CSV table of C-alpha atoms and ligand atoms in Angstrom, one decimal:
chain,number,residue,atom,x,y,z
A,1,MET,CA,0.1,-0.1,0.0
A,2,VAL,CA,1.4,3.3,-0.9
A,3,VAL,CA,0.1,6.5,0.9
A,4,VAL,CA,0.9,10.0,0.8
A,5,PHE,CA,0.2,12.7,3.4
A,6,LEU,CA,-0.8,16.2,2.0
A,7,GLY,CA,-1.8,19.2,4.1
A,8,PRO,CA,-0.7,22.5,4.9
A,9,PRO,CA,2.2,23.2,7.2
A,10,GLY,CA,1.3,22.1,10.9
A,11,SER,CA,-1.6,20.2,9.9
A,12,GLY,CA,-0.1,17.1,11.6
A,13,LYS,CA,1.4,14.9,8.9
A,14,GLY,CA,4.5,14.2,10.7
A,15,THR,CA,2.8,13.3,14.0
A,16,GLN,CA,0.4,10.9,12.2
A,17,ALA,CA,3.2,9.4,10.0
A,18,GLU,CA,5.4,8.7,13.1
A,19,ARG,CA,2.2,6.7,14.4
A,20,LEU,CA,1.8,4.7,11.3
A,21,ARG,CA,5.4,3.8,11.3
A,22,ASP,CA,5.6,2.9,14.9
A,23,GLU,CA,2.4,1.1,15.3
A,24,TYR,CA,1.3,0.0,11.9
A,25,GLY,CA,4.6,-1.1,10.0
A,26,PHE,CA,4.6,1.8,7.4
A,27,THR,CA,8.0,2.8,6.1
A,28,HIS,CA,8.0,6.5,6.4
A,29,PHE,CA,9.7,8.8,4.1
A,30,ASP,CA,9.7,12.6,5.3
A,31,THR,CA,11.2,14.9,2.8
A,32,GLY,CA,11.3,17.8,5.1
A,33,ALA,CA,13.3,15.6,7.6
A,34,ALA,CA,15.7,14.3,5.0
A,35,LEU,CA,16.3,17.9,3.9
A,36,ARG,CA,16.9,19.3,7.3
A,37,ALA,CA,19.4,16.4,7.9
A,38,GLU,CA,21.4,17.5,4.6
A,39,ALA,CA,21.1,21.2,5.8
A,40,ALA,CA,22.5,20.3,9.2
A,41,SER,CA,25.5,18.6,7.4
A,42,GLY,CA,27.3,22.0,7.0
A,43,SER,CA,28.4,21.1,3.3
A,44,ASP,CA,27.9,24.0,0.7
A,45,PHE,CA,25.1,21.9,-0.7
A,46,GLY,CA,23.5,21.7,2.9
A,47,ARG,CA,23.9,25.5,3.4
A,48,ARG,CA,22.0,26.1,0.0
A,49,ILE,CA,19.3,23.7,1.2
A,50,ALA,CA,19.0,25.4,4.5
A,51,ALA,CA,18.5,28.8,3.2
A,52,ILE,CA,15.6,27.5,0.9
A,53,ILE,CA,14.0,26.0,4.0
A,54,GLU,CA,14.5,28.9,6.4
A,55,GLY,CA,12.9,31.1,3.7
A,56,GLY,CA,9.7,28.7,3.4
A,57,ASN,CA,10.2,27.8,-0.5
A,58,LEU,CA,10.6,24.7,-2.3
A,59,VAL,CA,13.9,23.0,-2.9
A,60,PRO,CA,14.6,22.2,-6.5
A,61,LEU,CA,12.8,19.4,-8.3
A,62,GLU,CA,16.0,17.5,-9.1
A,63,VAL,CA,17.1,17.4,-5.4
A,64,ILE,CA,13.7,15.7,-4.5
A,65,ARG,CA,13.9,13.3,-7.4
A,66,GLU,CA,17.0,12.0,-6.3
A,67,LEU,CA,15.9,11.6,-2.7
A,68,VAL,CA,12.9,9.8,-3.7
A,69,VAL,CA,14.6,7.7,-6.4
A,70,ARG,CA,17.2,6.7,-3.8
A,71,PHE,CA,14.5,5.8,-1.1
A,72,LEU,CA,12.4,3.8,-3.8
A,73,ALA,CA,15.5,1.7,-4.7
A,74,GLY,CA,16.2,0.7,-1.0
A,75,CYS,CA,12.5,0.3,0.1
A,76,ASP,CA,11.2,-3.3,0.4
A,77,SER,CA,8.1,-2.5,2.4
A,78,ASP,CA,4.6,-3.3,1.6
A,79,ARG,CA,3.4,-0.2,3.4
A,80,VAL,CA,5.0,3.0,2.2
A,81,LEU,CA,4.1,6.6,3.4
A,82,PHE,CA,5.3,9.6,1.8
A,83,ASP,CA,5.0,12.8,4.2
A,84,GLY,CA,5.2,16.1,2.4
A,85,PHE,CA,5.7,14.8,-0.9
A,86,PRO,CA,4.6,15.4,-3.7
A,87,ARG,CA,4.3,19.1,-3.4
A,88,ASN,CA,3.7,20.2,-6.9
A,89,LEU,CA,2.5,18.7,-10.0
A,90,ASP,CA,5.9,18.1,-11.3
A,91,GLN,CA,6.7,16.2,-8.1
A,92,ALA,CA,3.5,14.3,-8.5
A,93,GLU,CA,5.1,12.8,-11.8
A,94,VAL,CA,8.2,11.9,-10.0
A,95,LEU,CA,6.2,9.9,-7.8
A,96,GLU,CA,4.2,8.3,-10.4
A,97,ALA,CA,7.2,7.3,-12.5
A,98,GLY,CA,9.0,6.1,-9.5
A,99,LEU,CA,6.3,3.9,-8.5
A,100,ALA,CA,5.7,2.7,-12.0
A,101,GLY,CA,9.3,1.8,-12.1
A,102,ILE,CA,8.9,-0.8,-9.1
A,103,GLY,CA,5.4,-1.8,-10.6
A,104,ASP,CA,3.3,-0.2,-7.9
A,105,ASP,CA,0.9,2.7,-7.8
A,106,LEU,CA,-0.5,5.3,-5.2
A,107,ASP,CA,-3.6,4.0,-3.2
A,108,HIS,CA,-4.4,6.9,-1.1
A,109,ALA,CA,-3.7,10.7,-0.9
A,110,ILE,CA,-4.7,11.7,2.8
A,111,PHE,CA,-5.7,15.3,3.0
A,112,LEU,CA,-5.4,16.6,6.6
A,113,GLN,CA,-7.5,19.7,6.9
A,114,LEU,CA,-7.3,22.5,9.5
A,115,SER,CA,-8.0,26.2,9.9
A,116,GLN,CA,-5.5,28.6,9.3
A,117,ASP,CA,-5.4,30.0,12.7
A,118,ALA,CA,-5.2,26.6,14.3
A,119,LEU,CA,-2.1,25.9,12.0
A,120,LEU,CA,-0.2,29.0,13.3
A,121,GLY,CA,-1.0,28.2,16.7
A,122,ARG,CA,0.5,24.6,16.2
A,123,ILE,CA,3.6,25.8,14.4
A,124,VAL,CA,4.8,28.2,16.9
A,125,ASN,CA,4.1,25.9,19.8
A,126,ARG,CA,6.1,22.9,18.1
A,127,ARG,CA,9.4,21.7,19.5
A,128,ILE,CA,11.3,18.6,17.7
A,129,CYS,CA,14.1,16.5,19.4
A,130,ALA,CA,17.3,17.6,17.9
A,131,SER,CA,18.7,13.8,17.8
A,132,CYS,CA,15.7,11.6,16.9
A,133,GLY,CA,13.4,14.3,15.2
A,134,ALA,CA,10.4,13.4,17.5
A,135,ILE,CA,7.6,15.9,17.3
A,136,TYR,CA,6.1,17.6,20.4
A,137,SER,CA,3.7,20.3,21.2
A,138,LEU,CA,4.1,22.7,24.2
A,139,VAL,CA,0.3,22.8,24.2
A,140,THR,CA,-0.9,19.3,23.8
A,141,SER,CA,2.3,17.0,24.3
A,142,PRO,CA,4.8,19.0,26.5
A,143,PRO,CA,7.8,16.8,27.1
A,144,PRO,CA,8.4,16.3,30.7
A,145,GLY,CA,11.7,18.1,31.9
A,146,GLY,CA,11.9,19.9,28.7
A,147,MET,CA,14.0,16.9,26.9
A,148,CYS,CA,12.9,14.3,24.6
A,149,PRO,CA,11.6,11.3,26.7
A,150,LEU,CA,12.7,8.9,24.1
A,151,ASP,CA,16.5,9.5,23.9
A,152,GLY,CA,17.0,12.6,26.3
A,153,GLY,CA,17.5,14.8,23.1
A,154,GLU,CA,17.6,18.7,23.2
A,155,LEU,CA,14.3,20.2,22.0
A,156,LEU,CA,14.5,22.7,19.2
A,157,GLN,CA,12.2,25.0,17.6
A,158,ARG,CA,12.5,24.7,13.6
A,159,LYS,CA,13.9,27.8,12.2
A,160,ASP,CA,11.1,28.0,9.8
A,161,ASP,CA,8.5,27.8,12.6
A,162,THR,CA,7.9,31.5,12.8
A,163,PRO,CA,5.0,33.4,12.0
A,164,GLU,CA,6.7,35.1,8.9
A,165,VAL,CA,7.9,31.9,7.4
A,166,PHE,CA,4.8,30.0,8.2
A,167,THR,CA,3.0,32.7,6.0
A,168,ASN,CA,5.3,32.0,3.1
A,169,ARG,CA,5.0,28.3,3.5
A,170,LEU,CA,1.2,28.7,3.5
A,171,ARG,CA,1.5,30.7,0.2
A,172,VAL,CA,3.6,28.3,-1.5
A,173,TYR,CA,1.3,25.4,-0.3
A,174,MET,CA,-1.7,27.2,-1.8
A,175,GLU,CA,0.0,28.0,-5.0
A,176,GLN,CA,1.7,24.7,-5.5
A,177,THR,CA,0.3,21.9,-3.4
A,178,VAL,CA,-3.4,22.6,-3.9
A,179,PRO,CA,-3.2,21.7,-7.5
A,180,VAL,CA,-1.9,18.2,-6.4
A,181,LEU,CA,-5.0,17.9,-4.1
A,182,ASP,CA,-7.2,18.5,-7.2
A,183,LEU,CA,-5.1,16.1,-9.3
A,184,TYR,CA,-5.7,13.2,-6.7
A,185,ARG,CA,-9.5,14.2,-6.2
A,186,ASN,CA,-10.1,13.9,-9.9
A,187,ARG,CA,-8.4,10.5,-9.8
A,188,GLY,CA,-10.4,9.3,-6.9
A,189,LEU,CA,-7.5,9.1,-4.7
A,190,LEU,CA,-8.1,11.9,-2.3
A,191,ARG,CA,-9.2,11.0,1.3
A,192,GLU,CA,-10.2,14.2,3.4
A,193,VAL,CA,-9.6,14.0,7.0
A,194,ASP,CA,-10.6,16.5,9.8
A,195,GLY,CA,-7.2,17.2,11.3
A,196,ALA,CA,-8.7,19.3,14.1
A,197,ARG,CA,-9.5,16.5,16.2
A,198,THR,CA,-7.3,14.6,19.0
A,199,VAL,CA,-4.2,12.9,17.6
A,200,GLU,CA,-5.8,9.5,18.3
A,201,ASN,CA,-9.1,10.4,16.7
A,202,VAL,CA,-7.3,11.6,13.4
A,203,THR,CA,-5.1,8.4,13.4
A,204,GLN,CA,-8.3,6.2,13.8
A,205,SER,CA,-9.9,8.1,10.7
A,206,ILE,CA,-6.7,7.6,8.6
A,207,LEU,CA,-6.8,3.9,9.5
A,208,ARG,CA,-10.5,3.7,8.3
A,209,VAL,CA,-9.9,5.3,5.1
A,210,VAL,CA,-6.9,3.2,4.1
A,211,GLY,CA,-8.8,0.1,5.1
A,212,ILE,CA,-6.7,-1.0,8.1
A,213,ASP,CA,-8.7,-2.3,11.1
A,214,GLY,CA,-8.0,-2.6,14.7
A,215,VAL,CA,-5.3,-1.0,17.0
A,216,GLY,CA,-1.7,-1.8,16.2
A,217,ASP,CA,-2.2,-4.8,13.9
A,218,GLY,CA,1.6,-5.0,13.9
A,219,ALA,CA,1.7,-5.6,10.3
B,301,AP5,P1,8.2,20.0,6.2
B,301,AP5,O1,8.9,19.5,7.2
B,301,AP5,O2,7.5,18.9,5.4
B,301,AP5,O3,7.1,21.0,6.7
B,301,AP5,P2,5.5,21.3,6.4
B,301,AP5,O4,5.0,20.6,5.1
B,301,AP5,O5,5.4,22.6,6.3
B,301,AP5,O6,4.7,20.5,7.4
B,301,AP5,P3,5.4,20.5,8.9
B,301,AP5,O7,6.3,19.5,9.0
B,301,AP5,O8,5.5,21.8,9.4
B,301,AP5,O9,4.0,20.1,9.8
B,301,AP5,P4,3.3,18.8,9.8
B,301,AP5,O10,1.9,18.6,9.1
B,301,AP5,O11,4.1,17.5,9.6
B,301,AP5,O12,2.8,18.9,11.5
B,301,AP5,P5,3.3,18.1,12.6
B,301,AP5,O13,2.9,16.7,12.8
B,301,AP5,O14,4.7,18.5,12.8
B,301,AP5,O15,9.1,20.7,5.1
B,301,AP5,C1,9.7,21.8,5.6
B,301,AP5,C2,10.6,22.5,4.4
B,301,AP5,O16,11.1,21.5,3.8
B,301,AP5,C3,9.6,23.0,3.3
B,301,AP5,O17,9.1,24.4,3.5
B,301,AP5,C4,10.5,22.9,2.2
B,301,AP5,O18,11.4,24.2,2.2
B,301,AP5,C5,11.4,21.7,2.3
B,301,AP5,N1,10.6,20.7,1.6
B,301,AP5,C6,10.1,19.5,2.3
B,301,AP5,N2,9.6,18.7,1.4
B,301,AP5,C7,9.8,19.1,0.0
B,301,AP5,C8,9.4,18.8,-1.1
B,301,AP5,N3,8.6,17.5,-1.4
B,301,AP5,N4,9.7,19.6,-2.2
B,301,AP5,C9,10.4,20.7,-1.8
B,301,AP5,N5,10.9,21.1,-0.9
B,301,AP5,C10,10.5,20.4,0.3
B,301,AP5,O19,2.4,18.9,13.9
B,301,AP5,C11,2.6,20.0,14.0
B,301,AP5,C12,2.6,20.5,15.6
B,301,AP5,O20,1.0,20.2,15.9
B,301,AP5,C13,3.3,19.6,16.4
B,301,AP5,O21,3.7,20.2,17.6
B,301,AP5,C14,2.4,18.4,16.9
B,301,AP5,O22,2.7,18.0,18.1
B,301,AP5,C15,1.0,19.2,16.9
B,301,AP5,N6,-0.1,18.4,16.5
B,301,AP5,C16,-0.1,17.5,15.5
B,301,AP5,N7,-1.3,16.9,15.4
B,301,AP5,C17,-2.1,17.3,16.5
B,301,AP5,C18,-3.5,17.3,17.0
B,301,AP5,N8,-4.4,16.4,16.2
B,301,AP5,N9,-3.8,17.9,18.0
B,301,AP5,C19,-3.0,18.9,18.6
B,301,AP5,N10,-1.8,19.1,18.3
B,301,AP5,C20,-1.1,18.3,17.4
B,302,MG,MG1,6.2,17.4,9.0
Protein backbone atom coordinates (compact mmCIF):
# COMPACT_ATOMS: atom_id res chain seq x y z
CA MET A 1 0.00 0.00 0.00
CA VAL A 2 1.34 3.42 -0.96
CA VAL A 3 -0.01 6.47 0.89
CA VAL A 4 0.88 10.16 0.66
CA PHE A 5 0.13 12.71 3.37
CA LEU A 6 -0.85 16.11 2.04
CA GLY A 7 -1.86 19.11 4.09
CA PRO A 8 -0.69 22.59 5.01
CA PRO A 9 2.23 23.24 7.34
CA GLY A 10 1.36 22.15 10.87
CA SER A 11 -1.65 20.04 9.90
CA GLY A 12 -0.23 16.95 11.62
CA LYS A 13 1.40 15.01 8.78
CA GLY A 14 4.56 14.17 10.72
CA THR A 15 2.70 13.33 13.93
CA GLN A 16 0.44 10.88 12.15
CA ALA A 17 3.29 9.45 10.08
CA GLU A 18 5.24 8.63 13.27
CA ARG A 19 2.25 6.69 14.56
CA LEU A 20 1.70 4.74 11.34
CA ARG A 21 5.42 3.94 11.24
CA ASP A 22 5.68 2.86 14.87
CA GLU A 23 2.38 1.03 15.27
CA TYR A 24 1.29 -0.08 11.79
CA GLY A 25 4.49 -1.09 10.02
CA PHE A 26 4.69 1.76 7.51
CA THR A 27 8.04 2.81 6.08
CA HIS A 28 7.97 6.57 6.45
CA PHE A 29 9.69 8.88 4.00
CA ASP A 30 9.72 12.48 5.26
CA THR A 31 11.23 14.83 2.67
CA GLY A 32 11.36 17.74 5.15
CA ALA A 33 13.35 15.69 7.69
CA ALA A 34 15.68 14.36 4.98
CA LEU A 35 16.33 17.91 3.79
CA ARG A 36 16.87 19.23 7.34
CA ALA A 37 19.47 16.46 7.86
CA GLU A 38 21.20 17.54 4.66
CA ALA A 39 21.06 21.18 5.80
CA ALA A 40 22.62 20.26 9.14
CA SER A 41 25.56 18.53 7.44
CA GLY A 42 27.32 21.88 7.01
CA SER A 43 28.32 21.17 3.38
CA ASP A 44 27.95 23.88 0.73
CA PHE A 45 24.99 22.00 -0.65
CA GLY A 46 23.53 21.74 2.87
CA ARG A 47 23.85 25.48 3.35
CA ARG A 48 21.97 26.12 0.13
CA ILE A 49 19.20 23.75 1.25
CA ALA A 50 19.05 25.44 4.68
CA ALA A 51 18.55 28.85 3.10
CA ILE A 52 15.64 27.57 1.02
CA ILE A 53 13.95 25.84 3.96
CA GLU A 54 14.42 28.84 6.24
CA GLY A 55 12.74 31.03 3.63
CA GLY A 56 9.82 28.62 3.41
CA ASN A 57 10.31 27.84 -0.28
CA LEU A 58 10.47 24.52 -2.11
CA VAL A 59 13.85 22.98 -2.86
CA PRO A 60 14.49 22.25 -6.56
CA LEU A 61 12.80 19.32 -8.26
CA GLU A 62 16.07 17.52 -9.06
CA VAL A 63 17.03 17.37 -5.39
CA ILE A 64 13.68 15.84 -4.50
CA ARG A 65 13.82 13.43 -7.43
CA GLU A 66 17.19 12.11 -6.26
CA LEU A 67 15.96 11.63 -2.67
CA VAL A 68 12.86 9.79 -3.83
CA VAL A 69 14.64 7.56 -6.34
CA ARG A 70 17.20 6.60 -3.66
CA PHE A 71 14.43 5.90 -1.15
CA LEU A 72 12.41 3.72 -3.54
CA ALA A 73 15.52 1.78 -4.60
CA GLY A 74 16.15 0.78 -0.98
CA CYS A 75 12.55 0.21 0.08
CA ASP A 76 11.07 -3.28 0.22
CA SER A 77 8.14 -2.51 2.54
CA ASP A 78 4.59 -3.27 1.49
CA ARG A 79 3.34 -0.23 3.44
CA VAL A 80 4.94 3.01 2.30
CA LEU A 81 4.08 6.50 3.47
CA PHE A 82 5.30 9.75 1.88
CA ASP A 83 5.05 12.77 4.19
CA GLY A 84 5.32 16.17 2.51
CA PHE A 85 5.76 14.79 -0.99
CA PRO A 86 4.58 15.39 -3.68
CA ARG A 87 4.28 19.14 -3.20
CA ASN A 88 3.60 20.21 -6.76
CA LEU A 89 2.48 18.69 -10.05
CA ASP A 90 6.04 18.02 -11.25
CA GLN A 91 6.71 16.06 -8.06
CA ALA A 92 3.47 14.12 -8.57
CA GLU A 93 4.93 12.99 -11.91
CA VAL A 94 8.16 11.97 -10.17
CA LEU A 95 6.15 9.85 -7.75
CA GLU A 96 4.11 8.25 -10.49
CA ALA A 97 7.20 7.38 -12.53
CA GLY A 98 9.08 6.12 -9.46
CA LEU A 99 6.22 3.85 -8.42
CA ALA A 100 5.70 2.62 -11.97
CA GLY A 101 9.39 1.69 -12.03
CA ILE A 102 8.82 -0.74 -9.16
CA GLY A 103 5.48 -1.93 -10.50
CA ASP A 104 3.46 -0.07 -7.91
CA ASP A 105 0.84 2.67 -7.75
CA LEU A 106 -0.50 5.26 -5.34
CA ASP A 107 -3.42 3.96 -3.26
CA HIS A 108 -4.45 6.86 -1.01
CA ALA A 109 -3.74 10.59 -0.75
CA ILE A 110 -4.65 11.70 2.77
CA PHE A 111 -5.54 15.39 3.00
CA LEU A 112 -5.33 16.64 6.60
CA GLN A 113 -7.50 19.73 6.96
CA LEU A 114 -7.17 22.46 9.59
CA SER A 115 -8.05 26.15 9.83
CA GLN A 116 -5.30 28.72 9.25
CA ASP A 117 -5.46 30.04 12.83
CA ALA A 118 -5.10 26.56 14.26
CA LEU A 119 -2.13 25.89 11.96
CA LEU A 120 -0.19 28.90 13.17
CA GLY A 121 -0.89 28.00 16.82
CA ARG A 122 0.52 24.53 16.23
CA ILE A 123 3.55 25.80 14.34
CA VAL A 124 4.76 28.26 16.97
CA ASN A 125 4.25 25.72 19.77
CA ARG A 126 6.03 22.84 18.05
CA ARG A 127 9.35 21.49 19.30
CA ILE A 128 11.37 18.66 17.78
CA CYS A 129 14.05 16.43 19.24
CA ALA A 130 17.47 17.42 17.90
CA SER A 131 18.62 13.81 17.77
CA CYS A 132 15.64 11.61 16.82
CA GLY A 133 13.31 14.21 15.27
CA ALA A 134 10.31 13.25 17.44
CA ILE A 135 7.59 15.89 17.35
CA TYR A 136 6.12 17.57 20.45
CA SER A 137 3.70 20.37 21.23
CA LEU A 138 4.16 22.76 24.14
CA VAL A 139 0.35 22.80 24.33
CA THR A 140 -0.88 19.23 23.82
CA SER A 141 2.19 17.02 24.36
CA PRO A 142 4.71 18.99 26.45
CA PRO A 143 7.78 16.83 27.05
CA PRO A 144 8.45 16.39 30.77
CA GLY A 145 11.68 18.06 31.92
CA GLY A 146 12.03 19.89 28.60
CA MET A 147 13.90 17.04 26.90
CA CYS A 148 12.93 14.23 24.56
CA PRO A 149 11.55 11.36 26.67
CA LEU A 150 12.64 8.87 23.99
CA ASP A 151 16.37 9.57 23.99
CA GLY A 152 17.03 12.62 26.19
CA GLY A 153 17.70 14.77 23.14
CA GLU A 154 17.56 18.56 23.22
CA LEU A 155 14.29 20.08 22.05
CA LEU A 156 14.53 22.69 19.33
CA GLN A 157 12.23 25.05 17.54
CA ARG A 158 12.52 24.69 13.77
CA LYS A 159 13.95 27.82 12.14
CA ASP A 160 11.04 27.90 9.71
CA ASP A 161 8.49 27.85 12.56
CA THR A 162 8.07 31.63 12.81
CA PRO A 163 4.86 33.48 11.88
CA GLU A 164 6.68 35.18 8.98
CA VAL A 165 8.06 32.01 7.40
CA PHE A 166 4.80 30.19 8.08
CA THR A 167 3.00 32.81 5.98
CA ASN A 168 5.26 32.08 3.04
CA ARG A 169 5.02 28.30 3.53
CA LEU A 170 1.24 28.59 3.46
CA ARG A 171 1.37 30.73 0.30
CA VAL A 172 3.62 28.15 -1.39
CA TYR A 173 1.25 25.40 -0.25
CA MET A 174 -1.80 27.20 -1.70
CA GLU A 175 -0.08 27.92 -5.02
CA GLN A 176 1.79 24.67 -5.59
CA THR A 177 0.31 21.88 -3.48
CA VAL A 178 -3.41 22.59 -3.79
CA PRO A 179 -3.25 21.62 -7.50
CA VAL A 180 -1.91 18.22 -6.36
CA LEU A 181 -5.00 17.83 -4.16
CA ASP A 182 -7.15 18.56 -7.20
CA LEU A 183 -5.24 16.03 -9.30
CA TYR A 184 -5.76 13.26 -6.76
CA ARG A 185 -9.39 14.28 -6.17
CA ASN A 186 -10.05 13.92 -9.90
CA ARG A 187 -8.41 10.50 -9.85
CA GLY A 188 -10.58 9.37 -6.92
CA LEU A 189 -7.56 8.98 -4.61
CA LEU A 190 -8.10 11.91 -2.23
CA ARG A 191 -9.29 11.06 1.31
CA GLU A 192 -10.18 14.16 3.34
CA VAL A 193 -9.56 13.87 7.08
CA ASP A 194 -10.44 16.46 9.72
CA GLY A 195 -7.09 17.24 11.35
CA ALA A 196 -8.58 19.38 14.13
CA ARG A 197 -9.47 16.48 16.42
CA THR A 198 -7.22 14.67 18.87
CA VAL A 199 -4.14 12.91 17.55
CA GLU A 200 -5.72 9.52 18.31
CA ASN A 201 -9.00 10.38 16.59
CA VAL A 202 -7.16 11.55 13.49
CA THR A 203 -5.15 8.31 13.45
CA GLN A 204 -8.34 6.26 13.65
CA SER A 205 -9.86 8.19 10.73
CA ILE A 206 -6.75 7.63 8.62
CA LEU A 207 -6.75 3.90 9.40
CA ARG A 208 -10.41 3.73 8.45
CA VAL A 209 -9.96 5.43 5.08
CA VAL A 210 -6.96 3.30 4.12
CA GLY A 211 -8.78 0.15 5.19
CA ILE A 212 -6.66 -0.94 8.16
CA ASP A 213 -8.65 -2.36 11.05
CA GLY A 214 -7.91 -2.64 14.73
CA VAL A 215 -5.35 -1.08 17.01
CA GLY A 216 -1.69 -1.68 16.19
CA ASP A 217 -2.17 -4.69 13.91
CA GLY A 218 1.59 -5.10 13.88
CA ALA A 219 1.94 -5.61 10.13
P1 LIG B 1 8.15 19.89 6.12
O1 LIG B 1 9.04 19.53 7.23
O2 LIG B 1 7.47 18.83 5.37
O3 LIG B 1 7.09 20.98 6.62
P2 LIG B 1 5.53 21.23 6.31
O4 LIG B 1 4.96 20.50 5.16
O5 LIG B 1 5.42 22.69 6.27
O6 LIG B 1 4.81 20.55 7.45
P3 LIG B 1 5.23 20.57 8.95
O7 LIG B 1 6.30 19.54 9.16
O8 LIG B 1 5.50 21.96 9.37
O9 LIG B 1 3.87 20.14 9.65
P4 LIG B 1 3.21 18.72 9.85
O10 LIG B 1 1.99 18.67 9.01
O11 LIG B 1 4.20 17.62 9.71
O12 LIG B 1 2.76 18.86 11.37
P5 LIG B 1 3.29 18.13 12.70
O13 LIG B 1 2.83 16.72 12.73
O14 LIG B 1 4.73 18.39 12.93
O15 LIG B 1 8.97 20.77 5.06
C1 LIG B 1 9.81 21.81 5.52
C2 LIG B 1 10.49 22.47 4.32
O16 LIG B 1 11.31 21.50 3.64
C3 LIG B 1 9.57 23.02 3.25
O17 LIG B 1 9.08 24.31 3.57
C4 LIG B 1 10.51 23.03 2.04
O18 LIG B 1 11.43 24.08 2.14
C5 LIG B 1 11.27 21.72 2.23
N1 LIG B 1 10.58 20.58 1.62
C6 LIG B 1 10.01 19.52 2.28
N2 LIG B 1 9.48 18.66 1.41
C7 LIG B 1 9.70 19.19 0.18
C8 LIG B 1 9.35 18.78 -1.13
N3 LIG B 1 8.66 17.64 -1.35
N4 LIG B 1 9.72 19.56 -2.16
C9 LIG B 1 10.43 20.69 -1.97
N5 LIG B 1 10.78 21.16 -0.75
C10 LIG B 1 10.41 20.40 0.32
O19 LIG B 1 2.41 18.90 13.81
C11 LIG B 1 2.61 20.28 14.07
C12 LIG B 1 2.41 20.53 15.57
O20 LIG B 1 1.06 20.24 15.92
C13 LIG B 1 3.28 19.65 16.49
O21 LIG B 1 3.68 20.43 17.59
C14 LIG B 1 2.33 18.52 16.93
O22 LIG B 1 2.68 18.02 18.21
C15 LIG B 1 0.99 19.23 16.93
N6 LIG B 1 -0.12 18.36 16.58
C16 LIG B 1 -0.15 17.46 15.57
N7 LIG B 1 -1.36 16.86 15.50
C17 LIG B 1 -2.10 17.42 16.49
C18 LIG B 1 -3.46 17.22 16.94
N8 LIG B 1 -4.30 16.34 16.31
N9 LIG B 1 -3.91 17.97 17.98
C19 LIG B 1 -3.09 18.87 18.59
N10 LIG B 1 -1.79 19.09 18.23
C20 LIG B 1 -1.32 18.38 17.18
MG1 LIG C 1 6.24 17.50 9.17
